[in-house]
């Protein structure tokens, strides 16, 4: 038996190592790709190689060794498939070209054309056109195939032409052997060593192409933009190499790009050595006969066995998936919350389950009356938060209830340059002080003392190279009341379109509800403040010649959004004017007694251990049903059945003052340390979304949606700037995942939310390091 070529032997060993990494890399990795470390000894990532991270970490704080192992399947799968596909296509075209000269000339011309086109540019365009940001692996393979078939086609076609002129070919044709049979029976065996060599080169070229595409921010999977870096999931090697190409990495943190670069080089070398070894080993020997040998059969059986084993090896924390399934199936409607908590085995913390609070605060006690009279004609404006209503009451510390009978006056934008004293001193930036310095003084044009002022909301405006938010309602009302206005009608073109519950994914957040929640009223009497719709404002301002709907429509037509761009005439000419209406306003506000009753329990408490807190909000201000309470009951039963001791559940009542209520719950917990909070709130919509303000949980929270894919779609975990879940101020040190509904139409999301939360609890119980910190 002929000795195996050393190049082939060493190449096969490396290839076997790569195969094991591709099949079992995620299980062999010491850490999961979703495990992010934000600091070690107060130093930010990337972390140098050491005991915790043998090869160092990436810019986000993830273990590079684990990322290489976890990304092996995606990277090697794409490169191998693309490389082999190039050669198969090239072989088919070369054989087709050998049939006739016109076909060969046509294909040769196409090969010359494709060879002259920058392959990377074509691949980028193909990926972006057909797949967008969330690029599929098949799109990458198709793009790499499109840009790489010409090279192997030239090599194989040239070899087929040489074989066609060989003496044995002429002899075979002379005795009547058909050309097709000649190609398949005699030419292909001669081509196989060259074909293997070409395929190995093309796989290596595909690996390099993946790295080049990564440099241009074209990845396999989804992009995450974080505070430290832009990362891809799955952790494909080309993307990891690209993300490590920073000026700092070139001089101080070289491991960030050296590790993925060396891994890609090692993989390319393995494929190249196999190709060289095959060409050397079978230069004068029949490859097909060797493929029929026991050695080749044993290798095939070994590979198939590894593939079969990898298919049945369970993923990490597989038991957590059972938690999710059980929570979904155990969901039921709860009639008595306290009885349900007792039946689930939850023990009260303190004297009982209930945490009660009672206090008095100013609240609107009836519908507002806003009537406008013009002689014999009376216009009654309808109150409501919906888009069709005329006005919406805003009750906060700067407003209050009153009965007002006064003339109506239009105060334009409510802008006076004197109200925005010089604040910014940088010559490179603008603030409202500099942006409004040359505006006309609306309060010099009209006197608002003792009157009801109608004021247009000034949206975002462009000043120099800066985009600035216009004065908000609180600022506008303060400026008007300081000049003696008795009530304010604030015209907002977006009235009624804001989400009533804080949501992400393109929904605007209701600033008036947030203002009322964050700055509640302190007195019953004050200046009535209303947000007026554009349609109602058009009716009131008709006599002044100003039509707000046209002003705002012109902004959108000009800039594509509600953005005020410099218009010298409008800026230096006040829109303010007197109106023929007198107003009759009644806003009833009284001090009322508010009561809340939250329920709090825990299962088998263990002293000194960090806890996960399940925080379900009920009643929810935006939900008519009690979905959150049902989800909490399902999770409490699951915790009891699985004997998970370090879990606290809260059915939180936000009635009255949510901050004060949350503080009472926090006080009842005593010295118990809360490490993670699962917030369940606002389960309305057609799917749930998960938000977190903890940067190290973004990847994890989104990855969990892959596991419970039936429950969560689309993937939407992200940091949220408006982090306002009830209780956040009392648990500011704890990391939180906020599970809530979004989208239209509204559906039953209880089972989806329960499955997601249960999966998180399952990982917590199994000691997932990204949660237990």
PDB file of N, CA and C in Angstrom, residues 611-650:
ATOM      1  N   UNK A 611     -31.472  37.250  44.050  1.00  0.00           N
ATOM      2  CA  UNK A 611     -32.778  36.778  43.634  1.00  0.00           C
ATOM      3  C   UNK A 611     -33.180  37.360  42.289  1.00  0.00           C
ATOM      4  N   UNK A 612     -34.077  36.628  41.626  1.00  0.00           N
ATOM      5  CA  UNK A 612     -34.730  37.152  40.433  1.00  0.00           C
ATOM      6  C   UNK A 612     -36.134  37.568  40.852  1.00  0.00           C
ATOM      7  N   UNK A 613     -36.549  38.745  40.431  1.00  0.00           N
ATOM      8  CA  UNK A 613     -37.832  39.318  40.825  1.00  0.00           C
ATOM      9  C   UNK A 613     -38.740  39.363  39.604  1.00  0.00           C
ATOM     10  N   UNK A 614     -39.876  38.681  39.685  1.00  0.00           N
ATOM     11  CA  UNK A 614     -40.885  38.735  38.623  1.00  0.00           C
ATOM     12  C   UNK A 614     -41.882  39.818  39.007  1.00  0.00           C
ATOM     13  N   UNK A 615     -41.934  40.871  38.205  1.00  0.00           N
ATOM     14  CA  UNK A 615     -42.686  42.082  38.538  1.00  0.00           C
ATOM     15  C   UNK A 615     -43.820  42.245  37.518  1.00  0.00           C
ATOM     16  N   UNK A 616     -45.008  41.813  37.870  1.00  0.00           N
ATOM     17  CA  UNK A 616     -46.168  41.916  36.980  1.00  0.00           C
ATOM     18  C   UNK A 616     -47.010  43.114  37.387  1.00  0.00           C
ATOM     19  N   UNK A 617     -47.312  43.979  36.446  1.00  0.00           N
ATOM     20  CA  UNK A 617     -48.061  45.205  36.711  1.00  0.00           C
ATOM     21  C   UNK A 617     -49.541  44.948  36.472  1.00  0.00           C
ATOM     22  N   UNK A 618     -50.354  45.131  37.532  1.00  0.00           N
ATOM     23  CA  UNK A 618     -51.799  44.933  37.418  1.00  0.00           C
ATOM     24  C   UNK A 618     -52.494  45.690  38.560  1.00  0.00           C
ATOM     25  N   UNK A 619     -53.455  46.563  38.291  1.00  0.00           N
ATOM     26  CA  UNK A 619     -53.975  46.833  36.945  1.00  0.00           C
ATOM     27  C   UNK A 619     -53.012  47.704  36.143  1.00  0.00           C
ATOM     28  N   UNK A 620     -52.898  47.419  34.845  1.00  0.00           N
ATOM     29  CA  UNK A 620     -52.037  48.209  33.988  1.00  0.00           C
ATOM     30  C   UNK A 620     -52.811  49.400  33.457  1.00  0.00           C
ATOM     31  N   UNK A 621     -52.243  50.595  33.505  1.00  0.00           N
ATOM     32  CA  UNK A 621     -52.981  51.774  33.054  1.00  0.00           C
ATOM     33  C   UNK A 621     -53.443  51.685  31.611  1.00  0.00           C
ATOM     34  N   UNK A 622     -52.747  50.918  30.790  1.00  0.00           N
ATOM     35  CA  UNK A 622     -53.127  50.861  29.388  1.00  0.00           C
ATOM     36  C   UNK A 622     -53.884  49.615  28.986  1.00  0.00           C
ATOM     37  N   UNK A 623     -54.079  48.647  29.886  1.00  0.00           N
ATOM     38  CA  UNK A 623     -54.738  47.394  29.547  1.00  0.00           C
ATOM     39  C   UNK A 623     -56.025  47.230  30.339  1.00  0.00           C
ATOM     40  N   UNK A 624     -57.075  46.818  29.636  1.00  0.00           N
ATOM     41  CA  UNK A 624     -58.356  46.588  30.301  1.00  0.00           C
ATOM     42  C   UNK A 624     -58.401  45.197  30.936  1.00  0.00           C
ATOM     43  N   UNK A 625     -57.650  44.225  30.383  1.00  0.00           N
ATOM     44  CA  UNK A 625     -57.692  42.878  30.933  1.00  0.00           C
ATOM     45  C   UNK A 625     -56.627  42.719  32.020  1.00  0.00           C
ATOM     46  N   UNK A 626     -56.513  41.497  32.555  1.00  0.00           N
ATOM     47  CA  UNK A 626     -55.578  41.226  33.644  1.00  0.00           C
ATOM     48  C   UNK A 626     -54.554  40.198  33.187  1.00  0.00           C
ATOM     49  N   UNK A 627     -54.000  40.433  31.999  1.00  0.00           N
ATOM     50  CA  UNK A 627     -53.076  39.467  31.406  1.00  0.00           C
ATOM     51  C   UNK A 627     -51.843  39.272  32.266  1.00  0.00           C
ATOM     52  N   UNK A 628     -51.281  40.339  32.810  1.00  0.00           N
ATOM     53  CA  UNK A 628     -50.050  40.224  33.597  1.00  0.00           C
ATOM     54  C   UNK A 628     -50.254  39.369  34.839  1.00  0.00           C
ATOM     55  N   UNK A 629     -51.425  39.479  35.479  1.00  0.00           N
ATOM     56  CA  UNK A 629     -51.706  38.674  36.672  1.00  0.00           C
ATOM     57  C   UNK A 629     -51.759  37.190  36.333  1.00  0.00           C
ATOM     58  N   UNK A 630     -52.329  36.845  35.187  1.00  0.00           N
ATOM     59  CA  UNK A 630     -52.392  35.440  34.780  1.00  0.00           C
ATOM     60  C   UNK A 630     -50.996  34.886  34.506  1.00  0.00           C
ATOM     61  N   UNK A 631     -50.162  35.682  33.856  1.00  0.00           N
ATOM     62  CA  UNK A 631     -48.790  35.250  33.582  1.00  0.00           C
ATOM     63  C   UNK A 631     -48.040  35.030  34.890  1.00  0.00           C
ATOM     64  N   UNK A 632     -48.196  35.937  35.852  1.00  0.00           N
ATOM     65  CA  UNK A 632     -47.506  35.800  37.132  1.00  0.00           C
ATOM     66  C   UNK A 632     -47.933  34.522  37.846  1.00  0.00           C
ATOM     67  N   UNK A 633     -49.222  34.218  37.828  1.00  0.00           N
ATOM     68  CA  UNK A 633     -49.702  33.004  38.494  1.00  0.00           C
ATOM     69  C   UNK A 633     -49.104  31.751  37.858  1.00  0.00           C
ATOM     70  N   UNK A 634     -49.007  31.747  36.529  1.00  0.00           N
ATOM     71  CA  UNK A 634     -48.411  30.596  35.839  1.00  0.00           C
ATOM     72  C   UNK A 634     -46.950  30.422  36.228  1.00  0.00           C
ATOM     73  N   UNK A 635     -46.205  31.525  36.290  1.00  0.00           N
ATOM     74  CA  UNK A 635     -44.790  31.449  36.655  1.00  0.00           C
ATOM     75  C   UNK A 635     -44.612  31.042  38.109  1.00  0.00           C
ATOM     76  N   UNK A 636     -45.498  31.528  38.995  1.00  0.00           N
ATOM     77  CA  UNK A 636     -45.402  31.159  40.410  1.00  0.00           C
ATOM     78  C   UNK A 636     -45.611  29.657  40.595  1.00  0.00           C
ATOM     79  N   UNK A 637     -46.578  29.078  39.881  1.00  0.00           N
ATOM     80  CA  UNK A 637     -46.795  27.628  39.966  1.00  0.00           C
ATOM     81  C   UNK A 637     -45.581  26.862  39.448  1.00  0.00           C
ATOM     82  N   UNK A 638     -44.999  27.353  38.377  1.00  0.00           N
ATOM     83  CA  UNK A 638     -43.822  26.688  37.809  1.00  0.00           C
ATOM     84  C   UNK A 638     -42.648  26.727  38.779  1.00  0.00           C
ATOM     85  N   UNK A 639     -42.425  27.869  39.414  1.00  0.00           N
ATOM     86  CA  UNK A 639     -41.337  28.004  40.382  1.00  0.00           C
ATOM     87  C   UNK A 639     -41.531  27.034  41.541  1.00  0.00           C
ATOM     88  N   UNK A 640     -42.765  26.870  41.976  1.00  0.00           N
ATOM     89  CA  UNK A 640     -43.044  25.953  43.082  1.00  0.00           C
ATOM     90  C   UNK A 640     -42.792  24.509  42.662  1.00  0.00           C
ATOM     91  N   UNK A 641     -43.226  24.146  41.448  1.00  0.00           N
ATOM     92  CA  UNK A 641     -43.037  22.771  40.985  1.00  0.00           C
ATOM     93  C   UNK A 641     -41.560  22.434  40.807  1.00  0.00           C
ATOM     94  N   UNK A 642     -40.772  23.421  40.352  1.00  0.00           N
ATOM     95  CA  UNK A 642     -39.346  23.174  40.110  1.00  0.00           C
ATOM     96  C   UNK A 642     -38.491  23.512  41.329  1.00  0.00           C
ATOM     97  N   UNK A 643     -39.121  23.973  42.414  1.00  0.00           N
ATOM     98  CA  UNK A 643     -38.416  24.267  43.672  1.00  0.00           C
ATOM     99  C   UNK A 643     -37.263  25.241  43.462  1.00  0.00           C
ATOM    100  N   UNK A 644     -37.535  26.307  42.732  1.00  0.00           N
ATOM    101  CA  UNK A 644     -36.539  27.352  42.534  1.00  0.00           C
ATOM    102  C   UNK A 644     -36.670  28.347  43.671  1.00  0.00           C
ATOM    103  N   UNK A 645     -35.720  28.335  44.593  1.00  0.00           N
ATOM    104  CA  UNK A 645     -35.879  29.070  45.840  1.00  0.00           C
ATOM    105  C   UNK A 645     -35.655  30.564  45.743  1.00  0.00           C
ATOM    106  N   UNK A 646     -34.745  31.027  44.912  1.00  0.00           N
ATOM    107  CA  UNK A 646     -34.364  32.432  44.914  1.00  0.00           C
ATOM    108  C   UNK A 646     -35.187  33.253  43.927  1.00  0.00           C
ATOM    109  N   UNK A 647     -36.517  33.135  44.028  1.00  0.00           N
ATOM    110  CA  UNK A 647     -37.438  33.884  43.173  1.00  0.00           C
ATOM    111  C   UNK A 647     -38.447  34.620  44.046  1.00  0.00           C
ATOM    112  N   UNK A 648     -38.648  35.881  43.745  1.00  0.00           N
ATOM    113  CA  UNK A 648     -39.669  36.699  44.405  1.00  0.00           C
ATOM    114  C   UNK A 648     -40.650  37.143  43.333  1.00  0.00           C
ATOM    115  N   UNK A 649     -41.946  37.060  43.626  1.00  0.00           N
ATOM    116  CA  UNK A 649     -42.967  37.492  42.671  1.00  0.00           C
ATOM    117  C   UNK A 649     -43.745  38.658  43.277  1.00  0.00           C
ATOM    118  N   UNK A 650     -44.062  39.631  42.428  1.00  0.00           N
ATOM    119  CA  UNK A 650     -44.803  40.815  42.854  1.00  0.00           C
ATOM    120  C   UNK A 650     -45.911  41.077  41.853  1.00  0.00           C
TER     121      UNK A 650
END
